[in-house]
Amino acid sequence: MNHFRLLVTAAAAAIIGSLFIAAPANAQDTDPVDDPWDDTIFLTFDDGPGGSYTDEILAVLAENDAQATFFLLGENAQRDPARSQAVLEAGHAIGNHTWDHPNMTTLTRAEMDSQIGTAQTLLEGYGAEVNCFRPPYGAYNTEVNNAIAAAGLQRQMWNVDTEDWSRPGVDAIVDDLLGATPGDVVLMHDGGGDRSQTVEALEIALPQLAEQGYKFGITPKCSPA
Ligand SMILES: [Zn+2]
């Protein structure tokens, strides 16, 4: 056996070996209950409720059979109980995004506990089962993590940032949405300003993603038990 043929044989064995190893995992992936990440994109909306933008986002989610996670601010939710309830009644999950959006890493531990606790009490008072927390600006450190854990919450970050808060144009937000793949957690905003670009981008992108077979769900960390 010459050297080249030996290499080919070794490569073939490696490929056959990897196929064999991959087989059980693939078999498991055919069960949608056991593998919720298979076809699901996790849309998340921060800083709400955000007035009529929240209404419009709820409408486009409903049109596309989509569930999502809304990280409400305590002070906004207190001002707008009706929309907070509407998010819940539409079958979405609510996450805790603090009372009034401080950078948590600048706070004392007592202030952290107060930001999380006051929002949590209000949201639970609306009947929400709140299991997750998203730090404003994505800012956290060990002490913030400790405060989140002490409140019995899980930290939920994101891996796709549409930067919709900066109003980059509908097309830019659509491109980010269409680039999402299963398991991605996508950051958007229904509150904190003019979110008409966010609404319009969702109206364009969600039907296309649904057409491709994607589903839109609540993140596992935020899902009610
Ligand atoms: Zn925020």
Short mmCIF file of C-alpha atoms and ligand atoms in Angstrom, two decimals:
data_model
loop_
_atom_site.label_atom_id
_atom_site.label_comp_id
_atom_site.label_asym_id
_atom_site.label_seq_id
_atom_site.Cartn_x
_atom_site.Cartn_y
_atom_site.Cartn_z
CA MET A 1 0.00 0.00 0.00
CA ASN A 2 1.55 3.27 -1.04
CA HIS A 3 1.53 6.34 1.14
CA PHE A 4 -1.28 8.10 -0.77
CA ARG A 5 -3.60 5.12 -0.55
CA LEU A 6 -2.92 4.83 3.16
CA LEU A 7 -4.00 8.44 3.63
CA VAL A 8 -7.20 7.90 1.63
CA THR A 9 -8.03 4.82 3.67
CA ALA A 10 -7.42 6.69 6.91
CA ALA A 11 -9.65 9.58 5.76
CA ALA A 12 -12.42 7.19 4.76
CA ALA A 13 -12.23 5.48 8.14
CA ALA A 14 -12.45 8.86 9.88
CA ILE A 15 -15.52 9.83 7.88
CA ILE A 16 -17.24 6.51 8.51
CA GLY A 17 -16.33 6.80 12.18
CA SER A 18 -17.81 10.28 12.47
CA LEU A 19 -20.99 9.18 10.71
CA PHE A 20 -21.36 6.34 13.15
CA ILE A 21 -20.85 8.63 16.15
CA ALA A 22 -23.28 11.22 14.74
CA ALA A 23 -26.10 8.73 14.18
CA PRO A 24 -27.57 8.60 17.72
CA ALA A 25 -27.61 12.42 18.01
CA ASN A 26 -29.43 12.75 14.70
CA ALA A 27 -31.99 10.19 15.78
CA GLN A 28 -32.67 12.27 18.90
CA ASP A 29 -33.01 15.45 16.87
CA THR A 30 -36.05 14.07 15.06
CA ASP A 31 -38.09 14.47 18.25
CA PRO A 32 -39.29 18.09 18.40
CA VAL A 33 -40.25 17.80 22.07
CA ASP A 34 -36.75 16.74 23.08
CA ASP A 35 -35.10 19.30 20.86
CA PRO A 36 -36.94 22.62 21.08
CA TRP A 37 -33.88 24.44 19.64
CA ASP A 38 -34.19 22.56 16.38
CA ASP A 39 -36.25 25.16 14.53
CA THR A 40 -36.86 27.90 17.11
CA ILE A 41 -35.68 31.51 17.16
CA PHE A 42 -36.06 33.37 20.46
CA LEU A 43 -37.29 36.93 19.98
CA THR A 44 -36.90 39.24 22.99
CA PHE A 45 -38.20 42.78 23.53
CA ASP A 46 -36.78 45.14 26.16
CA ASP A 47 -37.80 48.34 27.97
CA GLY A 48 -41.58 48.04 27.62
CA PRO A 49 -44.41 48.32 27.79
CA GLY A 50 -43.87 50.90 25.08
CA GLY A 51 -47.33 52.25 24.31
CA SER A 52 -48.76 51.63 20.86
CA TYR A 53 -45.48 50.02 19.70
CA THR A 54 -46.15 47.19 22.12
CA ASP A 55 -49.66 46.81 20.67
CA GLU A 56 -48.27 46.66 17.13
CA ILE A 57 -45.59 44.13 18.08
CA LEU A 58 -48.17 41.96 19.82
CA ALA A 59 -50.25 42.08 16.64
CA VAL A 60 -47.42 41.05 14.31
CA LEU A 61 -46.39 38.27 16.70
CA ALA A 62 -49.97 36.96 16.74
CA GLU A 63 -50.19 37.08 12.94
CA ASN A 64 -47.11 34.87 12.75
CA ASP A 65 -48.03 32.47 15.54
CA ALA A 66 -44.98 33.71 17.42
CA GLN A 67 -44.23 33.65 21.13
CA ALA A 68 -41.60 35.93 22.60
CA THR A 69 -40.10 37.19 25.84
CA PHE A 70 -40.72 40.77 27.02
CA PHE A 71 -38.26 42.26 29.51
CA LEU A 72 -40.44 44.90 31.15
CA LEU A 73 -39.26 47.81 33.25
CA GLY A 74 -41.05 48.07 36.59
CA GLU A 75 -41.78 51.78 36.23
CA ASN A 76 -43.25 51.30 32.73
CA ALA A 77 -45.29 48.30 33.79
CA GLN A 78 -46.65 50.25 36.77
CA ARG A 79 -47.77 53.04 34.42
CA ASP A 80 -49.37 50.59 31.99
CA PRO A 81 -50.97 47.59 33.72
CA ALA A 82 -53.28 46.98 30.75
CA ARG A 83 -50.46 46.43 28.27
CA SER A 84 -48.49 44.38 30.79
CA GLN A 85 -51.53 42.11 31.09
CA ALA A 86 -51.96 42.06 27.31
CA VAL A 87 -48.42 40.69 26.89
CA LEU A 88 -49.23 37.92 29.36
CA GLU A 89 -52.65 37.14 27.94
CA ALA A 90 -51.14 36.75 24.46
CA GLY A 91 -49.07 33.85 25.82
CA HIS A 92 -45.69 35.58 25.95
CA ALA A 93 -43.26 35.41 28.85
CA ILE A 94 -42.30 38.39 30.98
CA GLY A 95 -38.76 38.91 32.20
CA ASN A 96 -37.43 41.36 34.81
CA HIS A 97 -35.39 44.29 33.40
CA THR A 98 -35.09 46.29 36.68
CA TRP A 99 -37.32 49.07 37.95
CA ASP A 100 -35.87 52.02 36.01
CA HIS A 101 -32.94 50.82 33.90
CA PRO A 102 -29.78 51.62 35.86
CA ASN A 103 -26.38 50.24 35.00
CA MET A 104 -26.40 47.56 37.68
CA THR A 105 -22.59 47.50 38.00
CA THR A 106 -22.68 51.05 39.44
CA LEU A 107 -25.06 50.12 42.28
CA THR A 108 -24.57 48.90 45.81
CA ARG A 109 -25.79 45.40 46.49
CA ALA A 110 -28.79 46.80 48.38
CA GLU A 111 -29.68 48.96 45.38
CA MET A 112 -29.36 45.95 43.07
CA ASP A 113 -31.68 43.94 45.29
CA SER A 114 -34.17 46.82 45.32
CA GLN A 115 -34.12 47.25 41.52
CA ILE A 116 -34.76 43.55 40.98
CA GLY A 117 -37.14 43.08 43.89
CA THR A 118 -39.49 46.01 43.26
CA ALA A 119 -39.90 45.07 39.59
CA GLN A 120 -40.36 41.41 40.49
CA THR A 121 -43.09 42.16 43.04
CA LEU A 122 -44.98 44.37 40.61
CA LEU A 123 -44.78 41.90 37.71
CA GLU A 124 -45.79 38.96 39.88
CA GLY A 125 -48.69 41.07 41.10
CA TYR A 126 -49.89 41.12 37.49
CA GLY A 127 -49.90 37.33 37.54
CA ALA A 128 -46.64 36.84 35.66
CA GLU A 129 -44.33 33.95 36.45
CA VAL A 130 -41.02 35.78 36.06
CA ASN A 131 -38.04 33.43 35.89
CA CYS A 132 -35.39 35.48 34.14
CA PHE A 133 -33.61 38.81 34.34
CA ARG A 134 -31.81 40.87 31.74
CA PRO A 135 -29.38 43.52 33.01
CA PRO A 136 -29.78 46.94 31.35
CA TYR A 137 -27.04 47.64 28.79
CA GLY A 138 -26.02 44.00 29.21
CA ALA A 139 -23.85 45.22 32.09
CA TYR A 140 -23.08 42.73 34.85
CA ASN A 141 -20.33 41.58 37.16
CA THR A 142 -20.04 38.96 39.87
CA GLU A 143 -22.06 40.98 42.39
CA VAL A 144 -24.85 41.54 39.85
CA ASN A 145 -24.86 37.81 39.11
CA ASN A 146 -25.11 37.12 42.84
CA ALA A 147 -28.08 39.49 43.17
CA ILE A 148 -29.84 37.85 40.21
CA ALA A 149 -29.29 34.38 41.65
CA ALA A 150 -30.39 35.48 45.15
CA ALA A 151 -33.70 36.62 43.63
CA GLY A 152 -34.18 33.14 42.19
CA LEU A 153 -33.80 34.38 38.61
CA GLN A 154 -31.64 33.33 35.69
CA ARG A 155 -29.70 35.84 33.63
CA GLN A 156 -30.85 35.92 30.01
CA MET A 157 -28.54 37.69 27.57
CA TRP A 158 -28.73 37.63 23.75
CA ASN A 159 -26.47 36.71 20.88
CA VAL A 160 -28.08 38.67 18.01
CA ASP A 161 -28.29 42.44 18.54
CA THR A 162 -30.45 44.20 15.96
CA GLU A 163 -29.43 47.58 17.45
CA ASP A 164 -33.01 48.62 16.71
CA TRP A 165 -32.83 51.18 19.55
CA SER A 166 -30.49 53.26 17.33
CA ARG A 167 -33.05 53.24 14.47
CA PRO A 168 -30.57 51.92 11.89
CA GLY A 169 -33.26 51.64 9.19
CA VAL A 170 -35.87 48.95 8.57
CA ASP A 171 -33.64 47.05 6.11
CA ALA A 172 -30.81 46.73 8.61
CA ILE A 173 -33.15 45.24 11.23
CA VAL A 174 -34.71 42.93 8.64
CA ASP A 175 -31.24 41.69 7.62
CA ASP A 176 -30.38 40.84 11.23
CA LEU A 177 -33.70 39.01 11.69
CA LEU A 178 -33.32 37.02 8.46
CA GLY A 179 -29.78 36.10 9.48
CA ALA A 180 -30.98 34.49 12.72
CA THR A 181 -30.61 30.74 13.04
CA PRO A 182 -32.26 28.26 15.43
CA GLY A 183 -31.29 28.80 19.04
CA ASP A 184 -30.45 32.47 18.51
CA VAL A 185 -31.72 34.95 21.10
CA VAL A 186 -32.53 38.20 19.30
CA LEU A 187 -32.50 41.56 21.08
CA MET A 188 -35.12 44.16 20.11
CA HIS A 189 -37.05 46.89 21.94
CA ASP A 190 -40.74 47.72 22.22
CA GLY A 191 -40.13 50.54 24.71
CA GLY A 192 -37.82 53.50 25.19
CA GLY A 193 -38.58 55.54 22.09
CA ASP A 194 -39.85 55.44 18.52
CA ARG A 195 -39.97 51.74 17.62
CA SER A 196 -41.75 52.03 14.28
CA GLN A 197 -38.70 50.58 12.46
CA THR A 198 -38.78 47.57 14.77
CA VAL A 199 -42.48 47.01 14.03
CA GLU A 200 -42.02 47.36 10.27
CA ALA A 201 -39.00 45.03 10.22
CA LEU A 202 -40.94 42.35 12.10
CA GLU A 203 -43.84 42.66 9.63
CA ILE A 204 -41.40 41.98 6.78
CA ALA A 205 -39.11 39.36 8.33
CA LEU A 206 -41.39 37.13 10.42
CA PRO A 207 -43.51 35.83 7.51
CA GLN A 208 -40.33 35.03 5.56
CA LEU A 209 -38.78 33.18 8.49
CA ALA A 210 -42.05 31.31 9.12
CA GLU A 211 -42.14 30.36 5.44
CA GLN A 212 -38.68 28.82 5.90
CA GLY A 213 -40.09 26.66 8.70
CA TYR A 214 -38.82 28.61 11.70
CA LYS A 215 -40.81 28.94 14.88
CA PHE A 216 -40.61 31.71 17.48
CA GLY A 217 -40.59 30.74 21.13
CA ILE A 218 -39.93 31.75 24.72
CA THR A 219 -36.36 31.17 25.87
CA PRO A 220 -35.97 28.08 28.09
CA LYS A 221 -34.67 30.22 30.99
CA CYS A 222 -37.73 32.49 30.84
CA SER A 223 -40.38 29.84 30.22
CA PRO A 224 -42.98 29.41 32.95
CA ALA A 225 -42.50 26.09 34.73
ZN ZN B 1 -33.01 47.95 28.33
#
